[in-house]
Amino acid sequence: MDLLVESILSPIYWLAAKALFFLSRSFLIPIFGVPFISAAAVLHFAKPEFKLGRAGYFFAISLFFLLALVSLKLIFVSLLFLPKSNFFPLWVLATYGCLVAMGILLGLASAARAMDAYGHRTYWFLGFIPIANLALLIKRPQEPKGLDFQRLAGNTLLIVIGILLIGTVKLQMEFLQRGVVVIVGNG
């Protein structure tokens, strides 16, 4: 009972509870909004000028999905320990931290691919739209480069690794849906 009263009166717990309420009631805003805003902020201040080819962009998207799955699993596994501890504000912070990291990764990859495909970063936001991101993936580069054996081998390797990452994500999602969670603990 004392923990309940202390948690209600503590401002950190109050802020964490408000953040969780925000997450549970309007999940679309944090799930899509936080990564989008973090990517917009990074791209506004950093203004990256590097370019990323189609194979590299495919690999980055695969890495994004893997990061999203790993962070999702870590967040849900940590929920098992929340009732026994008072680390709830850290859980909320970790949730938003994962969303920000995913947004930065996808934003930088989308901006670099837009630089290669269109010559400017204006269309970086297409990476956040599920079907429209195919425009970034399919669009040919503005300045085509010669395809020698080394470039072909590198692109093929990136695509194969990306397909393996997507396969790993699919397999892990099936484990999550079946409720298979392995927790390594002290006993």
mmCIF file of C-alpha atoms in Angstrom:
data_model
loop_
_atom_site.group_PDB
_atom_site.id
_atom_site.type_symbol
_atom_site.label_atom_id
_atom_site.label_comp_id
_atom_site.label_asym_id
_atom_site.label_seq_id
_atom_site.Cartn_x
_atom_site.Cartn_y
_atom_site.Cartn_z
ATOM 1 C CA MET A 1 0.000 0.000 0.000
ATOM 2 C CA ASP A 2 2.867 2.374 0.801
ATOM 3 C CA LEU A 3 4.385 1.704 -2.616
ATOM 4 C CA LEU A 4 1.076 2.562 -4.266
ATOM 5 C CA VAL A 5 0.755 5.836 -2.365
ATOM 6 C CA GLU A 6 4.401 6.675 -2.995
ATOM 7 C CA SER A 7 4.065 5.910 -6.689
ATOM 8 C CA ILE A 8 0.954 8.049 -7.029
ATOM 9 C CA LEU A 9 2.564 10.994 -5.270
ATOM 10 C CA SER A 10 5.956 10.755 -6.958
ATOM 11 C CA PRO A 11 6.213 13.137 -9.931
ATOM 12 C CA ILE A 12 8.443 10.767 -11.909
ATOM 13 C CA TYR A 13 5.924 7.958 -11.588
ATOM 14 C CA TRP A 14 3.140 10.368 -12.442
ATOM 15 C CA LEU A 15 4.941 11.433 -15.619
ATOM 16 C CA ALA A 16 5.691 7.815 -16.488
ATOM 17 C CA ALA A 17 2.052 6.857 -15.948
ATOM 18 C CA LYS A 18 0.946 9.743 -18.164
ATOM 19 C CA ALA A 19 3.385 8.623 -20.850
ATOM 20 C CA LEU A 20 2.096 5.048 -20.634
ATOM 21 C CA PHE A 21 -1.491 6.303 -20.799
ATOM 22 C CA PHE A 22 -0.519 8.266 -23.901
ATOM 23 C CA LEU A 23 1.086 5.148 -25.378
ATOM 24 C CA SER A 24 -1.922 2.952 -24.671
ATOM 25 C CA ARG A 25 -4.652 5.370 -25.772
ATOM 26 C CA SER A 26 -3.126 6.824 -28.889
ATOM 27 C CA PHE A 27 -0.498 4.312 -29.906
ATOM 28 C CA LEU A 28 -0.332 5.571 -33.482
ATOM 29 C CA ILE A 29 1.197 8.890 -32.477
ATOM 30 C CA PRO A 30 4.186 7.444 -30.590
ATOM 31 C CA ILE A 31 4.685 4.452 -32.872
ATOM 32 C CA PHE A 32 4.790 6.561 -36.039
ATOM 33 C CA GLY A 33 5.179 10.100 -34.741
ATOM 34 C CA VAL A 34 8.203 9.751 -32.477
ATOM 35 C CA PRO A 35 10.380 8.062 -35.137
ATOM 36 C CA PHE A 36 9.223 10.536 -37.787
ATOM 37 C CA ILE A 37 9.910 13.584 -35.611
ATOM 38 C CA SER A 38 13.288 12.243 -34.488
ATOM 39 C CA ALA A 39 14.274 11.587 -38.110
ATOM 40 C CA ALA A 40 13.113 15.068 -39.121
ATOM 41 C CA ALA A 41 15.140 16.634 -36.314
ATOM 42 C CA VAL A 42 18.301 14.697 -37.150
ATOM 43 C CA LEU A 43 17.984 15.475 -40.850
ATOM 44 C CA HIS A 44 17.344 19.140 -40.134
ATOM 45 C CA PHE A 45 20.424 19.560 -37.982
ATOM 46 C CA ALA A 46 22.823 17.053 -39.578
ATOM 47 C CA LYS A 47 21.994 17.600 -43.283
ATOM 48 C CA PRO A 48 23.747 14.433 -44.494
ATOM 49 C CA GLU A 49 25.038 14.502 -48.068
ATOM 50 C CA PHE A 50 25.994 10.839 -48.511
ATOM 51 C CA LYS A 51 24.192 8.589 -50.983
ATOM 52 C CA LEU A 52 22.881 5.078 -50.567
ATOM 53 C CA GLY A 53 22.156 2.683 -53.415
ATOM 54 C CA ARG A 54 19.153 0.429 -53.720
ATOM 55 C CA ALA A 55 20.891 -2.610 -52.238
ATOM 56 C CA GLY A 56 22.167 -0.578 -49.295
ATOM 57 C CA TYR A 57 18.694 0.866 -48.729
ATOM 58 C CA PHE A 58 17.184 -2.627 -48.757
ATOM 59 C CA PHE A 59 19.760 -3.713 -46.182
ATOM 60 C CA ALA A 60 18.998 -0.626 -44.043
ATOM 61 C CA ILE A 61 15.258 -1.369 -44.146
ATOM 62 C CA SER A 62 15.966 -4.972 -43.120
ATOM 63 C CA LEU A 63 18.143 -3.719 -40.277
ATOM 64 C CA PHE A 64 15.342 -1.326 -39.268
ATOM 65 C CA PHE A 65 12.864 -4.209 -39.015
ATOM 66 C CA LEU A 66 15.336 -6.256 -36.982
ATOM 67 C CA LEU A 67 15.940 -3.317 -34.623
ATOM 68 C CA ALA A 68 12.191 -2.816 -34.266
ATOM 69 C CA LEU A 69 11.657 -6.482 -33.417
ATOM 70 C CA VAL A 70 14.525 -6.699 -30.931
ATOM 71 C CA SER A 71 13.427 -3.540 -29.141
ATOM 72 C CA LEU A 72 9.830 -4.768 -29.087
ATOM 73 C CA LYS A 73 10.900 -8.072 -27.531
ATOM 74 C CA LEU A 74 13.114 -6.362 -24.956
ATOM 75 C CA ILE A 75 10.334 -3.994 -23.983
ATOM 76 C CA PHE A 76 7.762 -6.769 -23.561
ATOM 77 C CA VAL A 77 10.151 -9.043 -21.662
ATOM 78 C CA SER A 78 10.971 -6.164 -19.322
ATOM 79 C CA LEU A 79 7.255 -5.770 -18.621
ATOM 80 C CA LEU A 80 7.390 -9.113 -16.816
ATOM 81 C CA PHE A 81 9.700 -7.641 -14.191
ATOM 82 C CA LEU A 82 7.926 -4.298 -13.724
ATOM 83 C CA PRO A 83 5.512 -5.354 -10.963
ATOM 84 C CA LYS A 84 8.451 -6.539 -8.845
ATOM 85 C CA SER A 85 10.556 -3.421 -9.266
ATOM 86 C CA ASN A 86 10.256 0.318 -9.475
ATOM 87 C CA PHE A 87 11.890 0.758 -12.865
ATOM 88 C CA PHE A 88 8.728 1.850 -14.645
ATOM 89 C CA PRO A 89 10.093 5.274 -15.675
ATOM 90 C CA LEU A 90 13.131 3.553 -17.161
ATOM 91 C CA TRP A 91 10.827 1.302 -19.162
ATOM 92 C CA VAL A 92 9.028 4.304 -20.614
ATOM 93 C CA LEU A 93 12.377 5.954 -21.365
ATOM 94 C CA ALA A 94 13.632 2.775 -23.061
ATOM 95 C CA THR A 95 10.472 2.578 -25.153
ATOM 96 C CA TYR A 96 10.862 6.106 -26.436
ATOM 97 C CA GLY A 97 14.614 5.578 -26.861
ATOM 98 C CA CYS A 98 13.986 2.609 -29.145
ATOM 99 C CA LEU A 99 11.466 4.598 -31.171
ATOM 100 C CA VAL A 100 13.947 7.467 -31.571
ATOM 101 C CA ALA A 101 16.755 5.103 -32.624
ATOM 102 C CA MET A 102 14.530 3.435 -35.205
ATOM 103 C CA GLY A 103 13.486 6.820 -36.569
ATOM 104 C CA ILE A 104 17.067 8.028 -36.878
ATOM 105 C CA LEU A 105 18.129 4.857 -38.711
ATOM 106 C CA LEU A 106 15.218 4.945 -41.147
ATOM 107 C CA GLY A 107 15.463 8.716 -41.624
ATOM 108 C CA LEU A 108 19.168 8.674 -42.463
ATOM 109 C CA ALA A 109 18.750 5.700 -44.804
ATOM 110 C CA SER A 110 15.759 7.295 -46.553
ATOM 111 C CA ALA A 111 17.531 10.639 -46.933
ATOM 112 C CA ALA A 112 20.623 8.955 -48.359
ATOM 113 C CA ARG A 113 18.520 6.939 -50.800
ATOM 114 C CA ALA A 114 16.593 10.068 -51.841
ATOM 115 C CA MET A 115 19.939 11.802 -52.475
ATOM 116 C CA ASP A 116 20.939 8.957 -54.785
ATOM 117 C CA ALA A 117 17.584 8.644 -56.555
ATOM 118 C CA TYR A 118 16.427 12.265 -56.809
ATOM 119 C CA GLY A 119 19.529 14.347 -56.108
ATOM 120 C CA HIS A 120 18.090 15.936 -52.935
ATOM 121 C CA ARG A 121 16.794 14.862 -49.528
ATOM 122 C CA THR A 122 13.289 16.258 -49.997
ATOM 123 C CA TYR A 123 11.652 12.844 -50.376
ATOM 124 C CA TRP A 124 13.143 11.321 -47.213
ATOM 125 C CA PHE A 125 9.663 11.045 -45.693
ATOM 126 C CA LEU A 126 8.710 8.360 -48.235
ATOM 127 C CA GLY A 127 10.645 5.860 -46.132
ATOM 128 C CA PHE A 128 8.007 6.183 -43.400
ATOM 129 C CA ILE A 129 5.026 5.483 -45.672
ATOM 130 C CA PRO A 130 4.556 1.703 -46.054
ATOM 131 C CA ILE A 131 3.846 1.430 -49.801
ATOM 132 C CA ALA A 132 5.450 4.702 -50.878
ATOM 133 C CA ASN A 133 8.854 3.604 -49.600
ATOM 134 C CA LEU A 134 8.959 1.293 -52.606
ATOM 135 C CA ALA A 135 9.432 4.451 -54.706
ATOM 136 C CA LEU A 136 12.757 4.951 -52.960
ATOM 137 C CA LEU A 137 13.654 1.295 -53.340
ATOM 138 C CA ILE A 138 12.790 0.972 -57.038
ATOM 139 C CA LYS A 139 13.874 4.384 -58.386
ATOM 140 C CA ARG A 140 17.061 4.242 -60.446
ATOM 141 C CA PRO A 141 19.981 6.417 -59.366
ATOM 142 C CA GLN A 142 20.361 9.782 -61.069
ATOM 143 C CA GLU A 143 23.984 9.094 -61.868
ATOM 144 C CA PRO A 144 24.243 5.420 -62.840
ATOM 145 C CA LYS A 145 27.592 3.883 -62.049
ATOM 146 C CA GLY A 146 29.234 1.132 -64.008
ATOM 147 C CA LEU A 147 28.462 -2.339 -62.722
ATOM 148 C CA ASP A 148 31.730 -4.183 -62.297
ATOM 149 C CA PHE A 149 32.167 -7.512 -60.528
ATOM 150 C CA GLN A 150 33.078 -5.967 -57.167
ATOM 151 C CA ARG A 151 29.973 -3.728 -57.101
ATOM 152 C CA LEU A 152 27.746 -6.602 -58.247
ATOM 153 C CA ALA A 153 29.144 -8.905 -55.544
ATOM 154 C CA GLY A 154 28.719 -6.233 -52.858
ATOM 155 C CA ASN A 155 25.131 -5.467 -53.874
ATOM 156 C CA THR A 156 24.282 -9.167 -54.020
ATOM 157 C CA LEU A 157 25.775 -9.687 -50.567
ATOM 158 C CA LEU A 158 23.751 -6.780 -49.131
ATOM 159 C CA ILE A 159 20.540 -8.149 -50.633
ATOM 160 C CA VAL A 160 21.201 -11.687 -49.370
ATOM 161 C CA ILE A 161 21.987 -10.413 -45.865
ATOM 162 C CA GLY A 162 18.841 -8.248 -45.993
ATOM 163 C CA ILE A 163 16.722 -11.247 -46.982
ATOM 164 C CA LEU A 164 18.258 -13.265 -44.132
ATOM 165 C CA LEU A 165 17.471 -10.436 -41.684
ATOM 166 C CA ILE A 166 13.865 -10.294 -42.890
ATOM 167 C CA GLY A 167 13.654 -14.088 -42.526
ATOM 168 C CA THR A 168 14.972 -13.790 -38.980
ATOM 169 C CA VAL A 169 12.359 -11.140 -38.209
ATOM 170 C CA LYS A 170 9.595 -13.330 -39.663
ATOM 171 C CA LEU A 171 10.740 -16.340 -37.632
ATOM 172 C CA GLN A 172 10.964 -14.307 -34.426
ATOM 173 C CA MET A 173 7.501 -12.834 -35.038
ATOM 174 C CA GLU A 174 6.115 -16.372 -35.284
ATOM 175 C CA PHE A 175 7.763 -17.185 -31.943
ATOM 176 C CA LEU A 176 6.233 -14.044 -30.429
ATOM 177 C CA GLN A 177 2.789 -14.945 -31.739
ATOM 178 C CA ARG A 178 3.052 -18.425 -30.240
ATOM 179 C CA GLY A 179 4.055 -16.936 -26.916
ATOM 180 C CA VAL A 180 7.497 -18.503 -26.827
ATOM 181 C CA VAL A 181 9.620 -16.303 -24.589
ATOM 182 C CA VAL A 182 12.881 -17.523 -23.155
ATOM 183 C CA ILE A 183 14.044 -15.665 -20.072
ATOM 184 C CA VAL A 184 17.514 -16.300 -18.772
ATOM 185 C CA GLY A 185 17.628 -15.608 -15.068
ATOM 186 C CA ASN A 186 19.303 -16.640 -11.878
ATOM 187 C CA GLY A 187 17.128 -19.604 -11.287
#
